[in-house]
Amino acid sequence: MSKIGVGFIGAGGIAQGQHMPAYARLSDRVELVAVADVNERAARTAAERFRIPHVYTDYRDLLRHEEIDLVVVAAPNFVHRDATIAALEAGKHVHCEKPLARNAREAREMVRAARQAGKLLHVSLQWRFSGAAQFLYKYIVEEGSVGEIYYARAHALRRRGIPGWGDFIDKEKQGGGPLLDIGVHILDATLWLMGYPKPVSAFGATYTKFGNRPDVVGLMGQWDYTRFTVEDFAVGLIRLENGATITIEASFCANIQGDEFNVLLLGDKAGVFADPLSDKPVRIFSEYNRTLYDIQPTNIPNVNSYQANVEAVVDAVLNNKPAPIPGEHGFYLNAIIDAIYESAEMGREVLVDTSLD
Ligand SMILES: NC(=O)c1ccc[n+]([C@@H]2O[C@H](COP(=O)([O-])OP(=O)(O)OC[C@H]3O[C@@H](n4cnc5c(N)ncnc54)[C@H](O)[C@@H]3O)[C@@H](O)[C@H]2O)c1
């Protein structure tokens, strides 16, 4: 196979803003075949912009195309499971947006369907491809330069960043609030840099203090506060099977100085503080000969993570490689986040169910 046919389910913000341009840039290896969106105008606009010949309002029609090898699921979270499983059953590979699903039950079904179909299921956690993340992966995981990581603190915090569009404030459609929507990115980066140890249990709390009020300013658009059913802040403590722990804090809205996206990793040789999602400096802290020292790498390559993510998927499909970011990792993330939400309701530590069989 020298060229793959791609179909898009969902033609909204991320599809038109990132996926379609990224796939379109690979015109030597990729043919954009069809787009499906329940909003016909969105589908038609995307089709015109990116010269996609076939337009549908029902993704089942798109899945009938024999020329489509890979389906990009870029619809809201409540669509991910059904669209992904239908695509896999139609014999297509799937590149699914994050979070993989609203919850681990749905994610488990998706991973099983991919295994059964023998097709690739890739999760769009594109920040793994950033220059900082790639540097850190080599430094930490491949070279072991920070030693054993026994603790990590992950932050995905927005001061006034409740999305004013889409379904992001709707628990039923999304599955969760900031912990699931943006926490999933930093939690993935953290686990990946720790070698993806299996999660064991979680303890957490969630709060809704702003999203359901009419008097709070929206810096990412003004949302409908009467429809706000997710948390606006969440905190979790996660135990991993190798004895390490992670704390995560995620907010759409909080009275903090500013937005913060970063991870602190404590190893027994060195510590690392980094924002794998931006070009802010990576900092490494250690001691040599009873002297403390810091390292600040310079000229970390500025990578377009979205493009690199898409290139990795295309390469995997063309060359029969496994998914660059496997569905299993998306499932673990859903399982951890489920446990934090359940713990917040129960008021006690909850086991993370990572069984896939
Ligand atoms: N990887 C990232 O950094 C990143 C960034 C933004 C969004 N996302 C994810 O992408 C997904 C979509 O987010 P968005 O910001 O593009 O939302 P959006 O609301 O802008 O777009 C979603 C589109 O899906 C369409 N849609 C709804 N139901 C559908 C169905 N059954 N079949 C086909 N299309 C359907 C909607 O009409 C809309 O056009 C979400 O899962 C979100 O978490 C990921």
mmCIF file of C-alpha atoms in Angstrom, residues 1-316:
data_model
loop_
_atom_site.group_PDB
_atom_site.id
_atom_site.type_symbol
_atom_site.label_atom_id
_atom_site.label_comp_id
_atom_site.label_asym_id
_atom_site.label_seq_id
_atom_site.Cartn_x
_atom_site.Cartn_y
_atom_site.Cartn_z
ATOM 1 C CA MET A 1 0.000 0.000 0.000
ATOM 2 C CA SER A 2 1.487 3.376 -0.954
ATOM 3 C CA LYS A 3 -1.502 5.642 -0.264
ATOM 4 C CA ILE A 4 -4.280 5.450 2.302
ATOM 5 C CA GLY A 5 -7.841 6.718 2.089
ATOM 6 C CA VAL A 6 -9.023 8.747 5.093
ATOM 7 C CA GLY A 7 -12.559 9.514 6.270
ATOM 8 C CA PHE A 8 -13.485 12.003 8.996
ATOM 9 C CA ILE A 9 -16.326 11.597 11.486
ATOM 10 C CA GLY A 10 -16.899 15.074 12.916
ATOM 11 C CA ALA A 11 -16.022 18.317 11.114
ATOM 12 C CA GLY A 12 -15.853 20.694 14.072
ATOM 13 C CA GLY A 13 -13.049 22.621 15.753
ATOM 14 C CA ILE A 14 -10.343 19.993 16.050
ATOM 15 C CA ALA A 15 -11.175 18.298 12.741
ATOM 16 C CA GLN A 16 -10.973 21.477 10.648
ATOM 17 C CA GLY A 17 -8.349 23.156 12.820
ATOM 18 C CA GLN A 18 -5.864 20.275 13.073
ATOM 19 C CA HIS A 19 -6.716 16.877 11.589
ATOM 20 C CA MET A 20 -7.821 17.882 8.119
ATOM 21 C CA PRO A 21 -4.896 20.281 7.473
ATOM 22 C CA ALA A 22 -2.423 17.737 8.868
ATOM 23 C CA TYR A 23 -3.737 14.863 6.725
ATOM 24 C CA ALA A 24 -4.084 17.164 3.687
ATOM 25 C CA ARG A 25 -0.386 18.094 3.950
ATOM 26 C CA LEU A 26 0.501 14.425 3.370
ATOM 27 C CA SER A 27 -1.040 14.311 -0.101
ATOM 28 C CA ASP A 28 1.681 11.960 -1.385
ATOM 29 C CA ARG A 29 0.516 9.284 1.073
ATOM 30 C CA VAL A 30 -3.058 10.274 1.905
ATOM 31 C CA GLU A 31 -6.303 10.693 -0.021
ATOM 32 C CA LEU A 32 -9.069 12.577 1.793
ATOM 33 C CA VAL A 33 -12.146 10.567 0.783
ATOM 34 C CA ALA A 34 -15.160 11.568 2.870
ATOM 35 C CA VAL A 35 -16.462 13.564 5.807
ATOM 36 C CA ALA A 36 -19.537 12.942 7.961
ATOM 37 C CA ASP A 37 -21.079 15.374 10.423
ATOM 38 C CA VAL A 38 -24.632 15.522 11.786
ATOM 39 C CA ASN A 39 -24.340 19.235 11.079
ATOM 40 C CA GLU A 40 -24.469 19.220 7.295
ATOM 41 C CA ARG A 41 -23.164 22.775 7.023
ATOM 42 C CA ALA A 42 -20.050 21.911 9.025
ATOM 43 C CA ALA A 43 -19.464 18.853 6.817
ATOM 44 C CA ARG A 44 -19.951 20.862 3.601
ATOM 45 C CA THR A 45 -17.697 23.708 4.763
ATOM 46 C CA ALA A 46 -14.951 21.221 5.632
ATOM 47 C CA ALA A 47 -15.396 19.395 2.330
ATOM 48 C CA GLU A 48 -14.984 22.639 0.394
ATOM 49 C CA ARG A 49 -12.014 23.836 2.416
ATOM 50 C CA PHE A 50 -10.111 20.560 2.143
ATOM 51 C CA ARG A 51 -11.479 19.299 -1.200
ATOM 52 C CA ILE A 52 -13.088 16.191 0.263
ATOM 53 C CA PRO A 53 -15.319 14.654 -2.439
ATOM 54 C CA HIS A 54 -17.955 12.822 -0.347
ATOM 55 C CA VAL A 55 -20.151 14.411 2.332
ATOM 56 C CA TYR A 56 -22.552 12.640 4.699
ATOM 57 C CA THR A 57 -24.663 13.415 7.720
ATOM 58 C CA ASP A 58 -24.635 9.782 8.894
ATOM 59 C CA TYR A 59 -21.221 8.233 9.500
ATOM 60 C CA ARG A 60 -22.544 4.772 8.629
ATOM 61 C CA ASP A 61 -22.715 5.905 4.998
ATOM 62 C CA LEU A 62 -19.087 7.024 5.154
ATOM 63 C CA LEU A 63 -18.049 3.618 6.491
ATOM 64 C CA ARG A 64 -19.357 1.919 3.330
ATOM 65 C CA HIS A 65 -16.553 3.456 1.263
ATOM 66 C CA GLU A 66 -14.105 0.758 0.282
ATOM 67 C CA GLU A 67 -11.379 3.324 -0.435
ATOM 68 C CA ILE A 68 -11.327 4.383 3.221
ATOM 69 C CA ASP A 69 -8.593 2.622 5.216
ATOM 70 C CA LEU A 70 -8.462 4.958 8.213
ATOM 71 C CA VAL A 71 -11.251 6.782 10.026
ATOM 72 C CA VAL A 72 -10.567 9.846 12.164
ATOM 73 C CA VAL A 73 -13.139 10.104 14.969
ATOM 74 C CA ALA A 74 -13.208 13.814 15.848
ATOM 75 C CA ALA A 75 -16.775 14.068 17.127
ATOM 76 C CA PRO A 76 -17.721 14.741 20.776
ATOM 77 C CA ASN A 77 -16.884 12.123 23.395
ATOM 78 C CA PHE A 78 -20.353 10.546 23.466
ATOM 79 C CA VAL A 79 -19.901 9.545 19.812
ATOM 80 C CA HIS A 80 -16.419 7.976 20.186
ATOM 81 C CA ARG A 81 -17.399 4.451 21.189
ATOM 82 C CA ASP A 82 -20.141 3.799 18.650
ATOM 83 C CA ALA A 83 -18.320 5.452 15.744
ATOM 84 C CA THR A 84 -15.031 3.689 16.552
ATOM 85 C CA ILE A 85 -16.581 0.248 16.928
ATOM 86 C CA ALA A 86 -18.625 0.686 13.746
ATOM 87 C CA ALA A 87 -15.476 1.740 11.864
ATOM 88 C CA LEU A 88 -13.446 -1.191 13.205
ATOM 89 C CA GLU A 89 -16.230 -3.617 12.327
ATOM 90 C CA ALA A 90 -16.265 -2.138 8.823
ATOM 91 C CA GLY A 91 -12.569 -3.095 8.562
ATOM 92 C CA LYS A 92 -11.091 0.386 9.054
ATOM 93 C CA HIS A 93 -8.214 1.523 11.238
ATOM 94 C CA VAL A 94 -9.209 4.260 13.715
ATOM 95 C CA HIS A 95 -7.524 7.436 14.877
ATOM 96 C CA CYS A 96 -9.754 8.532 17.763
ATOM 97 C CA GLU A 97 -9.681 11.864 19.565
ATOM 98 C CA LYS A 98 -8.965 12.020 23.272
ATOM 99 C CA PRO A 99 -10.312 11.066 25.719
ATOM 100 C CA LEU A 100 -10.741 7.626 24.179
ATOM 101 C CA ALA A 101 -14.238 7.462 25.690
ATOM 102 C CA ARG A 102 -16.528 8.904 28.339
ATOM 103 C CA ASN A 103 -15.584 6.112 30.725
ATOM 104 C CA ALA A 104 -13.560 2.897 30.988
ATOM 105 C CA ARG A 105 -16.528 0.680 30.142
ATOM 106 C CA GLU A 106 -16.813 2.279 26.711
ATOM 107 C CA ALA A 107 -13.031 2.404 26.257
ATOM 108 C CA ARG A 108 -12.758 -1.306 27.093
ATOM 109 C CA GLU A 109 -15.311 -2.173 24.403
ATOM 110 C CA MET A 110 -13.335 -0.116 21.875
ATOM 111 C CA VAL A 111 -10.009 -1.787 22.688
ATOM 112 C CA ARG A 112 -11.633 -5.221 22.495
ATOM 113 C CA ALA A 113 -13.200 -4.357 19.138
ATOM 114 C CA ALA A 114 -9.802 -3.272 17.776
ATOM 115 C CA ARG A 115 -8.181 -6.497 18.960
ATOM 116 C CA GLN A 116 -10.977 -8.557 17.459
ATOM 117 C CA ALA A 117 -10.813 -6.721 14.134
ATOM 118 C CA GLY A 118 -6.992 -6.826 14.067
ATOM 119 C CA LYS A 119 -7.019 -3.096 13.272
ATOM 120 C CA LEU A 120 -5.097 -0.177 14.703
ATOM 121 C CA LEU A 121 -6.717 2.025 17.371
ATOM 122 C CA HIS A 122 -4.704 5.204 17.974
ATOM 123 C CA VAL A 123 -5.596 7.852 20.588
ATOM 124 C CA SER A 124 -4.871 11.505 19.770
ATOM 125 C CA LEU A 125 -2.666 12.393 22.748
ATOM 126 C CA GLN A 126 -0.488 14.424 20.423
ATOM 127 C CA TRP A 127 1.614 16.173 23.061
ATOM 128 C CA ARG A 128 3.812 13.092 23.279
ATOM 129 C CA PHE A 129 5.285 14.332 19.998
ATOM 130 C CA SER A 130 6.273 17.791 21.275
ATOM 131 C CA GLY A 131 9.983 18.629 21.293
ATOM 132 C CA ALA A 132 10.027 18.745 25.105
ATOM 133 C CA ALA A 133 8.183 15.430 25.490
ATOM 134 C CA GLN A 134 10.454 13.672 22.985
ATOM 135 C CA PHE A 135 13.571 15.029 24.715
ATOM 136 C CA LEU A 136 12.261 13.978 28.111
ATOM 137 C CA TYR A 137 11.273 10.493 26.948
ATOM 138 C CA LYS A 138 14.814 9.827 25.698
ATOM 139 C CA TYR A 139 16.396 11.383 28.789
ATOM 140 C CA ILE A 140 14.151 9.750 31.372
ATOM 141 C CA VAL A 141 12.805 6.495 29.957
ATOM 142 C CA GLU A 142 15.453 5.422 27.452
ATOM 143 C CA GLU A 143 18.566 6.702 29.262
ATOM 144 C CA GLY A 144 17.317 6.399 32.859
ATOM 145 C CA SER A 145 18.958 9.750 33.651
ATOM 146 C CA VAL A 146 16.644 10.702 36.531
ATOM 147 C CA GLY A 147 16.749 7.263 38.183
ATOM 148 C CA GLU A 148 13.637 5.765 39.692
ATOM 149 C CA ILE A 149 10.636 8.098 39.550
ATOM 150 C CA TYR A 150 8.683 7.635 42.753
ATOM 151 C CA TYR A 151 6.361 10.650 42.595
ATOM 152 C CA ALA A 152 4.856 12.976 40.017
ATOM 153 C CA ARG A 153 2.638 16.047 40.262
ATOM 154 C CA ALA A 154 0.600 16.937 37.213
ATOM 155 C CA HIS A 155 -1.223 20.214 36.646
ATOM 156 C CA ALA A 156 -3.778 21.061 33.961
ATOM 157 C CA LEU A 157 -5.199 24.269 35.360
ATOM 158 C CA ARG A 158 -7.144 27.042 33.691
ATOM 159 C CA ARG A 159 -8.103 30.203 35.525
ATOM 160 C CA ARG A 160 -11.183 31.075 33.462
ATOM 161 C CA GLY A 161 -11.199 28.472 30.689
ATOM 162 C CA ILE A 162 -14.643 26.894 30.609
ATOM 163 C CA PRO A 163 -15.209 26.136 26.901
ATOM 164 C CA GLY A 164 -17.965 28.331 25.484
ATOM 165 C CA TRP A 165 -18.635 25.963 22.554
ATOM 166 C CA GLY A 166 -19.360 22.277 22.044
ATOM 167 C CA ASP A 167 -20.474 19.805 24.710
ATOM 168 C CA PHE A 168 -17.600 20.240 27.173
ATOM 169 C CA ILE A 169 -19.837 21.278 30.084
ATOM 170 C CA ASP A 170 -22.282 18.383 29.684
ATOM 171 C CA LYS A 171 -21.460 15.396 31.922
ATOM 172 C CA GLU A 172 -23.757 13.036 30.030
ATOM 173 C CA LYS A 173 -22.214 13.811 26.629
ATOM 174 C CA GLN A 174 -18.605 14.292 27.750
ATOM 175 C CA GLY A 175 -18.230 11.882 30.655
ATOM 176 C CA GLY A 176 -16.471 14.498 32.792
ATOM 177 C CA GLY A 177 -15.075 18.008 33.117
ATOM 178 C CA PRO A 178 -11.504 19.327 33.122
ATOM 179 C CA LEU A 179 -10.043 16.129 34.581
ATOM 180 C CA LEU A 180 -11.218 14.174 31.541
ATOM 181 C CA ASP A 181 -10.888 16.929 28.960
ATOM 182 C CA ILE A 182 -7.466 18.458 29.695
ATOM 183 C CA GLY A 183 -6.256 16.386 32.674
ATOM 184 C CA VAL A 184 -6.128 13.399 30.322
ATOM 185 C CA HIS A 185 -3.307 15.049 28.308
ATOM 186 C CA ILE A 186 -1.046 15.798 31.267
ATOM 187 C CA LEU A 187 -1.848 12.470 32.937
ATOM 188 C CA ASP A 188 -0.884 10.666 29.740
ATOM 189 C CA ALA A 189 2.376 12.618 29.438
ATOM 190 C CA THR A 190 3.161 11.878 33.098
ATOM 191 C CA LEU A 191 2.475 8.139 32.870
ATOM 192 C CA TRP A 192 4.360 7.900 29.577
ATOM 193 C CA LEU A 193 7.441 9.529 31.103
ATOM 194 C CA MET A 194 7.178 7.082 34.016
ATOM 195 C CA GLY A 195 7.097 4.093 31.634
ATOM 196 C CA TYR A 196 3.298 3.602 31.878
ATOM 197 C CA PRO A 197 3.161 1.553 35.101
ATOM 198 C CA LYS A 198 -0.275 0.052 35.714
ATOM 199 C CA PRO A 199 -2.538 2.087 38.007
ATOM 200 C CA VAL A 200 -3.778 0.362 41.166
ATOM 201 C CA SER A 201 -6.047 2.783 43.035
ATOM 202 C CA ALA A 202 -7.116 6.398 43.257
ATOM 203 C CA PHE A 203 -8.471 8.860 45.764
ATOM 204 C CA GLY A 204 -10.004 12.120 44.657
ATOM 205 C CA ALA A 205 -12.359 15.040 45.096
ATOM 206 C CA THR A 206 -14.259 17.223 42.634
ATOM 207 C CA TYR A 207 -15.868 20.643 43.003
ATOM 208 C CA THR A 208 -18.303 22.792 41.033
ATOM 209 C CA LYS A 209 -17.905 26.342 42.309
ATOM 210 C CA PHE A 210 -18.064 28.535 39.183
ATOM 211 C CA GLY A 211 -19.501 26.759 36.152
ATOM 212 C CA ASN A 212 -23.108 26.834 37.364
ATOM 213 C CA ARG A 213 -23.074 30.591 38.109
ATOM 214 C CA PRO A 214 -24.169 33.445 35.825
ATOM 215 C CA ASP A 215 -21.623 35.977 37.169
ATOM 216 C CA VAL A 216 -18.345 34.348 36.105
ATOM 217 C CA VAL A 217 -16.439 35.675 33.099
ATOM 218 C CA GLY A 218 -15.601 33.236 30.289
ATOM 219 C CA LEU A 219 -12.228 33.768 28.637
ATOM 220 C CA MET A 220 -12.869 30.881 26.224
ATOM 221 C CA GLY A 221 -16.388 32.028 25.299
ATOM 222 C CA GLN A 222 -19.409 32.403 27.560
ATOM 223 C CA TRP A 223 -20.947 29.013 28.286
ATOM 224 C CA ASP A 224 -24.566 28.349 29.253
ATOM 225 C CA TYR A 225 -24.310 28.082 33.047
ATOM 226 C CA THR A 226 -27.732 26.384 33.252
ATOM 227 C CA ARG A 227 -26.305 23.409 31.314
ATOM 228 C CA PHE A 228 -23.116 23.059 33.364
ATOM 229 C CA THR A 229 -23.097 19.553 34.880
ATOM 230 C CA VAL A 230 -19.377 18.736 35.112
ATOM 231 C CA GLU A 231 -16.835 19.605 37.817
ATOM 232 C CA ASP A 232 -14.794 22.778 37.435
ATOM 233 C CA PHE A 233 -11.929 21.517 39.621
ATOM 234 C CA ALA A 234 -10.691 18.005 40.384
ATOM 235 C CA VAL A 235 -7.834 16.583 42.408
ATOM 236 C CA GLY A 236 -6.653 12.971 42.464
ATOM 237 C CA LEU A 237 -3.963 10.842 44.096
ATOM 238 C CA ILE A 238 -3.105 7.773 42.035
ATOM 239 C CA ARG A 239 -1.159 4.730 43.234
ATOM 240 C CA LEU A 240 0.770 2.746 40.628
ATOM 241 C CA GLU A 241 1.761 -0.905 40.797
ATOM 242 C CA ASN A 242 5.494 -0.077 41.080
ATOM 243 C CA GLY A 243 4.818 1.867 44.306
ATOM 244 C CA ALA A 244 5.039 5.323 42.704
ATOM 245 C CA THR A 245 2.260 7.893 43.127
ATOM 246 C CA ILE A 246 0.889 10.763 41.064
ATOM 247 C CA THR A 247 -1.184 13.712 42.164
ATOM 248 C CA ILE A 248 -3.176 15.494 39.501
ATOM 249 C CA GLU A 249 -5.078 18.762 39.655
ATOM 250 C CA ALA A 250 -7.262 19.918 36.767
ATOM 251 C CA SER A 251 -9.517 22.949 36.437
ATOM 252 C CA PHE A 252 -11.621 24.791 33.902
ATOM 253 C CA CYS A 253 -11.997 27.607 36.404
ATOM 254 C CA ALA A 254 -10.138 28.448 39.628
ATOM 255 C CA ASN A 255 -8.870 31.506 41.459
ATOM 256 C CA ILE A 256 -5.203 31.046 40.516
ATOM 257 C CA GLN A 257 -2.643 33.427 39.033
ATOM 258 C CA GLY A 258 -2.862 31.972 35.543
ATOM 259 C CA ASP A 259 -3.196 28.847 33.432
ATOM 260 C CA GLU A 260 -0.712 26.129 34.286
ATOM 261 C CA PHE A 261 0.104 22.987 32.380
ATOM 262 C CA ASN A 262 3.069 21.100 33.717
ATOM 263 C CA VAL A 263 4.490 18.045 35.399
ATOM 264 C CA LEU A 264 7.022 17.673 38.212
ATOM 265 C CA LEU A 265 8.752 14.291 38.257
ATOM 266 C CA LEU A 266 10.786 13.262 41.294
ATOM 267 C CA GLY A 267 13.475 10.682 40.564
ATOM 268 C CA ASP A 268 16.174 9.454 42.933
ATOM 269 C CA LYS A 269 18.904 10.774 40.604
ATOM 270 C CA ALA A 270 17.199 13.969 39.422
ATOM 271 C CA GLY A 271 13.922 15.855 39.349
ATOM 272 C CA VAL A 272 12.272 17.349 36.273
ATOM 273 C CA PHE A 273 9.842 20.241 35.879
ATOM 274 C CA ALA A 274 8.384 20.666 32.426
ATOM 275 C CA ASP A 275 5.438 21.711 30.371
ATOM 276 C CA PRO A 276 5.419 19.107 27.621
ATOM 277 C CA LEU A 277 2.723 21.082 25.820
ATOM 278 C CA SER A 278 4.641 24.262 25.152
ATOM 279 C CA ASP A 279 8.062 25.709 24.427
ATOM 280 C CA LYS A 280 8.525 26.797 28.045
ATOM 281 C CA PRO A 281 11.870 25.639 29.470
ATOM 282 C CA VAL A 282 12.431 22.137 30.759
ATOM 283 C CA ARG A 283 14.343 22.180 34.036
ATOM 284 C CA ILE A 284 16.277 19.349 35.636
ATOM 285 C CA PHE A 285 17.436 19.432 39.269
ATOM 286 C CA SER A 286 20.171 17.267 40.795
ATOM 287 C CA GLU A 287 23.236 17.018 43.047
ATOM 288 C CA TYR A 288 26.857 16.203 42.248
ATOM 289 C CA ASN A 289 29.687 15.959 44.774
ATOM 290 C CA ARG A 290 27.571 17.604 47.509
ATOM 291 C CA THR A 291 26.744 20.451 45.123
ATOM 292 C CA LEU A 292 23.288 21.134 43.777
ATOM 293 C CA TYR A 293 22.924 21.927 40.100
ATOM 294 C CA ASP A 294 20.184 22.643 37.574
ATOM 295 C CA ILE A 295 20.152 21.830 33.865
ATOM 296 C CA GLN A 296 18.110 23.819 31.399
ATOM 297 C CA PRO A 297 18.262 22.306 27.909
ATOM 298 C CA THR A 298 18.265 24.855 25.111
ATOM 299 C CA ASN A 299 17.020 24.733 21.521
ATOM 300 C CA ILE A 300 14.612 21.876 22.084
ATOM 301 C CA PRO A 301 13.113 21.429 18.598
ATOM 302 C CA ASN A 302 9.832 23.230 18.070
ATOM 303 C CA VAL A 303 7.656 20.391 16.755
ATOM 304 C CA ASN A 304 4.109 20.710 15.412
ATOM 305 C CA SER A 305 2.722 17.947 17.645
ATOM 306 C CA TYR A 306 -0.548 17.609 15.739
ATOM 307 C CA GLN A 307 1.294 17.093 12.447
ATOM 308 C CA ALA A 308 3.783 14.656 13.991
ATOM 309 C CA ASN A 309 0.886 12.726 15.540
ATOM 310 C CA VAL A 310 -0.851 12.364 12.164
ATOM 311 C CA GLU A 311 2.412 11.410 10.420
ATOM 312 C CA ALA A 312 2.980 8.661 12.981
ATOM 313 C CA VAL A 313 -0.512 7.242 12.353
ATOM 314 C CA VAL A 314 -0.085 7.328 8.566
ATOM 315 C CA ASP A 315 3.310 5.629 8.860
ATOM 316 C CA ALA A 316 1.806 2.937 11.111
#
